[in-house]
Each structure stands twice: as structure tokens, then as C-alpha cells.
Coordinates of N, CA and C in Angstrom, one line a residue:
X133 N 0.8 -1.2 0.0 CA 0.0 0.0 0.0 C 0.9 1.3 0.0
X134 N 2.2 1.0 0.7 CA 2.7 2.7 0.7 C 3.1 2.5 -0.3
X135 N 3.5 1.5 -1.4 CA 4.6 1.8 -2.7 C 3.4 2.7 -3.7
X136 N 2.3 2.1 -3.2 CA 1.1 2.5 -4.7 C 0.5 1.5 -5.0
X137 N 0.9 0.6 -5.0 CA 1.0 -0.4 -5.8 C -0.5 -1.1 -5.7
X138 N -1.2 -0.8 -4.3 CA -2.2 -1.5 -4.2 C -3.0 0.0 -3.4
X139 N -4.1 -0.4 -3.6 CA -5.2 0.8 -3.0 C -5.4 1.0 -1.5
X140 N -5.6 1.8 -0.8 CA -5.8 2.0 0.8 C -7.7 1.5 0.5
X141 N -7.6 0.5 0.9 CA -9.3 0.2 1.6 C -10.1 1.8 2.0
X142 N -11.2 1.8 1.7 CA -12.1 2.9 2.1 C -13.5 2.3 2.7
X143 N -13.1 1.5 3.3 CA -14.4 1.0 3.9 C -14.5 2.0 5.5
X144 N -15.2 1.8 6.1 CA -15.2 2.3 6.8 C -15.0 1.2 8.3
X145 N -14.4 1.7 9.3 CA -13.3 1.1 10.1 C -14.2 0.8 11.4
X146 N -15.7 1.3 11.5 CA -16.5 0.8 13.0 C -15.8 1.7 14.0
X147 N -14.9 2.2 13.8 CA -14.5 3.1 15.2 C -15.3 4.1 15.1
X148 N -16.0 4.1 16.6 CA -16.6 5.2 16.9 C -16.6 6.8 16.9
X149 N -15.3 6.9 17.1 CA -14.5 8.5 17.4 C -15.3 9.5 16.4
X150 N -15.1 9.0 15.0 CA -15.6 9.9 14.1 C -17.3 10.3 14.0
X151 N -17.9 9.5 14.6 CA -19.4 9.4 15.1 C -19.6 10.4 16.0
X152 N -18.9 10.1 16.7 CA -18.4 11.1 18.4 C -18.1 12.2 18.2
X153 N -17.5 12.4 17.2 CA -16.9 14.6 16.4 C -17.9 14.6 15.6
X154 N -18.1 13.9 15.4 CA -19.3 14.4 13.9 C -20.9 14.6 15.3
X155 N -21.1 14.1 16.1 CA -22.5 14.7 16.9 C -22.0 15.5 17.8
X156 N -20.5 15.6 18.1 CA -20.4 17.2 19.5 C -20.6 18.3 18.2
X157 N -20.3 18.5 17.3 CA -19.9 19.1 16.2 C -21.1 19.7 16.0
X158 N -21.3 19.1 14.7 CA -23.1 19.4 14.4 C -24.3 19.5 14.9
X159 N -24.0 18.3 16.2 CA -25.3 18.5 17.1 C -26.3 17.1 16.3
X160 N -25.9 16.0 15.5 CA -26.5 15.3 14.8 C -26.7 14.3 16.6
X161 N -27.8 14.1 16.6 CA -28.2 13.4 18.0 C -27.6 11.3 17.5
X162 N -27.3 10.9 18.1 CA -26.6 9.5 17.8 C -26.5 8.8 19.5
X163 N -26.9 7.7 19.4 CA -27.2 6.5 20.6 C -26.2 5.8 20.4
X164 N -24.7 5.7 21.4 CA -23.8 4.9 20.8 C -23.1 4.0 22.2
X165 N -22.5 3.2 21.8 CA -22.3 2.6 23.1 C -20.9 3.5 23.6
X166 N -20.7 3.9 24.9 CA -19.4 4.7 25.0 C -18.9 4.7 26.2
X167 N -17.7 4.3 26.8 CA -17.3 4.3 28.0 C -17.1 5.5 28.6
X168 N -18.2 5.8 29.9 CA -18.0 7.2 30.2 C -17.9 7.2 32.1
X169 N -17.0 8.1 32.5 CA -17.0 8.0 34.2 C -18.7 7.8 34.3
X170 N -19.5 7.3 35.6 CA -20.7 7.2 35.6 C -20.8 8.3 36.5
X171 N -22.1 8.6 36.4 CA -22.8 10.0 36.4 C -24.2 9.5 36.8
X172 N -24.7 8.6 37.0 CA -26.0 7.6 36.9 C -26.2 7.3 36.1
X173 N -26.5 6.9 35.2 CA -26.0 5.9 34.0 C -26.2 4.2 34.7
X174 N -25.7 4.2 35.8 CA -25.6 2.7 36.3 C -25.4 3.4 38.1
X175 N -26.8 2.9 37.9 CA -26.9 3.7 39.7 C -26.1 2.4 41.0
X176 N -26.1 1.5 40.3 CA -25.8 0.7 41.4 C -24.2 0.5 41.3
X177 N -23.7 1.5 41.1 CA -21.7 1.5 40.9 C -21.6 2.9 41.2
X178 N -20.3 3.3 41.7 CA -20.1 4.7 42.6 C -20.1 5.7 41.2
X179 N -20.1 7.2 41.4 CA -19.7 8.1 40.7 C -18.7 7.7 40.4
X180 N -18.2 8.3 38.9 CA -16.8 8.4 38.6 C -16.2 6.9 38.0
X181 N -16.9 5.6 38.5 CA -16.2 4.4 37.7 C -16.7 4.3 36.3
X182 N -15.7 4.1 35.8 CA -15.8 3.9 34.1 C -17.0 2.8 33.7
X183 N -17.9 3.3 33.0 CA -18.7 2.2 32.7 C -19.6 2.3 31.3
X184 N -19.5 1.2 30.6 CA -19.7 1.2 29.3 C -21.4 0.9 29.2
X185 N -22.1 2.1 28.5 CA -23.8 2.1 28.2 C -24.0 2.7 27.2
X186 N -25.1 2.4 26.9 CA -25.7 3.3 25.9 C -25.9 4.7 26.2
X187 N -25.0 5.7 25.2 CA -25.3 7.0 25.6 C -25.3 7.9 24.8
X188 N -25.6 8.7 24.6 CA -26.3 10.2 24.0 C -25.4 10.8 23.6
X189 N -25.4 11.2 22.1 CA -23.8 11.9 21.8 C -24.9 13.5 20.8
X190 N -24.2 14.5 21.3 CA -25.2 15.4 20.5 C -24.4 17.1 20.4
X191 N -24.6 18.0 20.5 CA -23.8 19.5 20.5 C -23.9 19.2 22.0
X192 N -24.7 19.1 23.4 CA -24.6 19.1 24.6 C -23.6 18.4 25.0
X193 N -23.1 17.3 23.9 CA -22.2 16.3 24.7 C -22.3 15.0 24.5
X194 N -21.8 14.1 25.7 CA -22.3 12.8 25.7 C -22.4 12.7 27.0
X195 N -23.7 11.6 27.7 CA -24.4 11.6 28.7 C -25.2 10.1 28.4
X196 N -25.1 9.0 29.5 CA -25.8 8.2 29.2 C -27.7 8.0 29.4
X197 N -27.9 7.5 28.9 CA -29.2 7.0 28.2 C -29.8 7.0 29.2
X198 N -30.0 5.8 29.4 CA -30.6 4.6 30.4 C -29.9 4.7 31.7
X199 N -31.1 4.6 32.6 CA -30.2 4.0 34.4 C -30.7 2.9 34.8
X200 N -30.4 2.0 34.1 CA -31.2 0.6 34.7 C -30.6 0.2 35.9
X201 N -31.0 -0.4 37.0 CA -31.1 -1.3 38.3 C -30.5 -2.4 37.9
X202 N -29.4 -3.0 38.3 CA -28.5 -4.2 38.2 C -29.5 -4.9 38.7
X203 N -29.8 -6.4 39.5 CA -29.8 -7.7 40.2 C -28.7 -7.5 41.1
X204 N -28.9 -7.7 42.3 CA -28.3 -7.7 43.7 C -27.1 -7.9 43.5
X205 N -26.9 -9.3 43.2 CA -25.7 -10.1 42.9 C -24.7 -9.6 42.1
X206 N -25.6 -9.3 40.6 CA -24.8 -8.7 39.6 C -23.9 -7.5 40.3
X207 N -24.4 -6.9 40.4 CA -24.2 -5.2 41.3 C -22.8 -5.4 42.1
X208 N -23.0 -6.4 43.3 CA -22.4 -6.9 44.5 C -20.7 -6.9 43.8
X209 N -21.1 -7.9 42.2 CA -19.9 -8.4 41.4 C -19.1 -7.2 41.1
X210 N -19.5 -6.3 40.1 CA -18.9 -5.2 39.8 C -18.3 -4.1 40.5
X211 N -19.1 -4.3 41.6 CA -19.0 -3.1 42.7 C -17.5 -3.6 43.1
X212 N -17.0 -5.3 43.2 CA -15.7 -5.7 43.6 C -15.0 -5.4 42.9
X213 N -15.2 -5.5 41.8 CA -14.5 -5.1 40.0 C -13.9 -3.6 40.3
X214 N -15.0 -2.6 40.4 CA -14.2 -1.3 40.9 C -13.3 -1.0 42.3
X215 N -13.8 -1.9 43.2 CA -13.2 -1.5 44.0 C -11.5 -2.2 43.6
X216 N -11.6 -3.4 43.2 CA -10.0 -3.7 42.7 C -9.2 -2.7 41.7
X217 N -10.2 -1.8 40.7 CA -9.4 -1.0 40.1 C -9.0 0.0 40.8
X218 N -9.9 0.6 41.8 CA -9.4 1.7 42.7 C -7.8 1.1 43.3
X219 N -8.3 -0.1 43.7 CA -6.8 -0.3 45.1 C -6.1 -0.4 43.5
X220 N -5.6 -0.8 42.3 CA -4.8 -0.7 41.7 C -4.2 0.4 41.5
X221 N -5.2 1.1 40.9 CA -4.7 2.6 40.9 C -3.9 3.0 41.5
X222 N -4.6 3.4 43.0 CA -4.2 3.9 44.0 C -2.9 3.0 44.3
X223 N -2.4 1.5 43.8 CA -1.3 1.3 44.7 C 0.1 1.9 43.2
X224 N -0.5 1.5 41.8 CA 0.2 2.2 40.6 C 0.7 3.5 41.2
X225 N 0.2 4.3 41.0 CA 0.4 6.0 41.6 C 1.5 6.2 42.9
X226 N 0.7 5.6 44.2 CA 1.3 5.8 45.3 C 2.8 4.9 45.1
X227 N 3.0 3.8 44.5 CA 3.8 2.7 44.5 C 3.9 1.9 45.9
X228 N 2.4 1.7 46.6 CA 2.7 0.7 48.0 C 2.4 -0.6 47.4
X229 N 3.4 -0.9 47.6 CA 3.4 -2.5 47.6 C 2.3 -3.2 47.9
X230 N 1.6 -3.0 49.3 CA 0.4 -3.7 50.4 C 0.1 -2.7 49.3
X231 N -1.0 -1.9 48.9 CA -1.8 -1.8 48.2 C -2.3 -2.6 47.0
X232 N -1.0 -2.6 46.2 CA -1.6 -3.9 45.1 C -1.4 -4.7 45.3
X233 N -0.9 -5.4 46.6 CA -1.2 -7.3 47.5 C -2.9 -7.3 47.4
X234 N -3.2 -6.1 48.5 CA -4.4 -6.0 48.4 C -5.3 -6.0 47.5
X235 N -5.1 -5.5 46.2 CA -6.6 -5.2 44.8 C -5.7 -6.6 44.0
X236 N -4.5 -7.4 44.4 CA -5.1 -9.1 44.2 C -5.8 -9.7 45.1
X237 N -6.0 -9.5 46.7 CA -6.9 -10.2 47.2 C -8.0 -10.0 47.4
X238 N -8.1 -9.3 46.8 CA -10.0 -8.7 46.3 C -10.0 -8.9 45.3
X239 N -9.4 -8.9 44.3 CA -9.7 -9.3 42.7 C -10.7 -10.7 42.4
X240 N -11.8 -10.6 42.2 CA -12.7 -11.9 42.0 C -11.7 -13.3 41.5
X241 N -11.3 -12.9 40.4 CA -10.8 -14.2 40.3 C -9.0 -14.6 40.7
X242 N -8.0 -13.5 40.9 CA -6.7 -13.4 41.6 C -6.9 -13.9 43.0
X243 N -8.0 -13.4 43.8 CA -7.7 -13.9 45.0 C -8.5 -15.2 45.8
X244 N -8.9 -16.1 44.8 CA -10.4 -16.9 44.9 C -9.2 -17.9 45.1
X245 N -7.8 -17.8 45.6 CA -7.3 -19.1 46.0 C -6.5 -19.3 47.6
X246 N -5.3 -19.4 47.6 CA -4.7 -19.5 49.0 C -3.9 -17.8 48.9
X247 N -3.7 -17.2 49.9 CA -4.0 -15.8 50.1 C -2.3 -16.1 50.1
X248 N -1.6 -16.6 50.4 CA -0.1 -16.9 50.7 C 0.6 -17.2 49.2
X249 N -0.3 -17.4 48.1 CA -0.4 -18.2 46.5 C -0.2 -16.9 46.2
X250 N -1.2 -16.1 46.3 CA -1.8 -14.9 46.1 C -0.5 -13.6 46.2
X251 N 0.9 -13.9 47.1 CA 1.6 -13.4 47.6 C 2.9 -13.7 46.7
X252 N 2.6 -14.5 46.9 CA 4.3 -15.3 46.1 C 3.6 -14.8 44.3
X253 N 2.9 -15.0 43.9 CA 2.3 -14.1 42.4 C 2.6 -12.5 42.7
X254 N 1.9 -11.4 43.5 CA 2.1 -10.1 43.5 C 4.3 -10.2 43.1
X255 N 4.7 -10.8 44.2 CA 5.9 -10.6 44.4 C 6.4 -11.2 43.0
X256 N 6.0 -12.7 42.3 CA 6.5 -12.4 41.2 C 6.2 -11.3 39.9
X257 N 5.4 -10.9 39.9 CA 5.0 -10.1 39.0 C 5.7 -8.8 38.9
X258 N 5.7 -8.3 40.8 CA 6.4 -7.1 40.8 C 7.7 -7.2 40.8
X259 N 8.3 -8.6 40.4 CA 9.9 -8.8 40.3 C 9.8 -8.8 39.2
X260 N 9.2 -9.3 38.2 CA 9.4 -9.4 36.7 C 8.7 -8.0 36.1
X261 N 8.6 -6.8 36.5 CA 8.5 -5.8 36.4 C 9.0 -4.7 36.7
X262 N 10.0 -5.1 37.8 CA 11.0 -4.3 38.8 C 11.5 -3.1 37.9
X263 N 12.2 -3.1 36.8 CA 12.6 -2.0 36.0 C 11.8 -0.9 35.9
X264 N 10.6 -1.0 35.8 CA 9.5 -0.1 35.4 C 8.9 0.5 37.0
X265 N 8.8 -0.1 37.9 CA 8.3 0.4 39.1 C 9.5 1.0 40.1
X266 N 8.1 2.0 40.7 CA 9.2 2.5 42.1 C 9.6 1.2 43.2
X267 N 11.2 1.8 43.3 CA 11.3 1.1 44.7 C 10.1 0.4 45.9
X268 N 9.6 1.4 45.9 CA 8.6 0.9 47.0 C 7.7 -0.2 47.0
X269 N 7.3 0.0 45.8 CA 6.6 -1.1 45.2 C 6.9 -2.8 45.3
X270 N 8.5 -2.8 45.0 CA 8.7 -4.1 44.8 C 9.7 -4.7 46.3
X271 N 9.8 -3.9 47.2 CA 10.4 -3.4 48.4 C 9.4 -4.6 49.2
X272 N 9.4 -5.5 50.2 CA 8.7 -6.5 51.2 C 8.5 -5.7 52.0
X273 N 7.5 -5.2 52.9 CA 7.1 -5.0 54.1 C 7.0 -6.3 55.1
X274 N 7.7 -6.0 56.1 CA 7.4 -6.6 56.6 C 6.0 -6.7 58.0

């Protein structure tokens, strides 16, 4: 394709983005699926966690649709989901070690085994990553 030799495809590629400038833009109203901090949108997960709905793309913005009510359970599930991305976050940033031990032993499926398994994994990971992270991070507390 860069020699010439063959044509650049003009199909159109499904990414949303250009859907997304083309309705803040013009104001053309469009229902698209979009990952947005929640706002109510999904009442049963805190402000602020990222969550993917059907939402309203238009000159005002984007803003989700719908606030549907999860099932107890379902809700219960996700709500652990965010809270593991928070301790992540929060241990990425700060670089505490016990922080990201912790969002693996909350992690639904990282910490669903022996909590001491669970330990000897954080510590490999943050050894086979050691280049990239702060000291602190890969540092043992005792």
C-alpha cells in the first residue's frame, strides 16, 4: 500500500470516534455505546467508575441514556470489580506494595485461592517488572 501499488481500503473502520466529532460538532443526535466516568447511568456502581452504556452523543455532549437497576448479585460483582481497580490505581500512583497485595486479594478471580499463592504471584510479577516500578513497590514489608 505505501509503494502505490495496491489501494488504501475505504471501507469504513467501526470506530466510533468519528461518530463522536461528527455529533459534538453538528449536534446530529446518535445513541452509541461509550465508555463514560458514571454519572447515573448505572446507579448501582459509585460516581466516577468507568462504565460502558448506551449513551447520547449530541452538541450538549455525551451523557448516558438509560439508568437501569443491576440484580443484587450482579451489582455486589462489579462493585468488587471497581473496587479492585481503585486499590490498583491507588497502589500504581502511590507505588505501595500492600496496596496492590491487596486489589489481588480482592480481585474476584486473583484472590479466589490461597492468600499466601496470592503473595508469592504479587511478588512475582512485581519482580518481573521491577525495571519499570518505584522502589517501593517491589520493596517487602514486613
Amino acid at each position: 500500500m505505501l509503494s502505490g501499488d495496491t489501494k488504501v481500503p475505504t471501507w469504513s473502520s467501526d470506530e466510533l470516534v468519528a461518530p463522536v466529532i461528527d455529533s459534538l460538532v453538528t449536534g446530529t443526535h446518535r445513541e452509541l455505546p461509550l465508555n463514560l466516568p458514571n454519572s447515573g447511568q448505572c446507579p448501582d456502581l459509585p460516581d466516577g467508575a468507568v462504565v460502558e452504556a448506551i449513551c447520547i452523543v449530541d452538541s450538549d455532549g455525551m451523557r448516558g441514556r438509560d439508568a437501569p437497576r443491576l440484580p443484587a448479585p450482579v451489582a455486589e460483582i462489579l462493585r468488587r470489580h471497581v473496587a479492585t481497580q481503585e486499590l490498583t490505581v491507588s497502589a500504581a500512583v502511590s507505588g505501595d506494595r500492600n496496596l496492590a497485595l491487596a486489589a489481588f486479594e480482592l480481585d474476584p478471580l486473583a484472590g479466589r485461592g490461597d492468600l499466601r499463592s496470592t503473595e508469592t504471584m504479587v511478588d512475582e510479577l512485581l519482580s518481573g517488572t521491577a525495571e519499570w516500578l518505584p522502589a517501593t513497590m517491589t520493596a517487602k514489608v514486613p
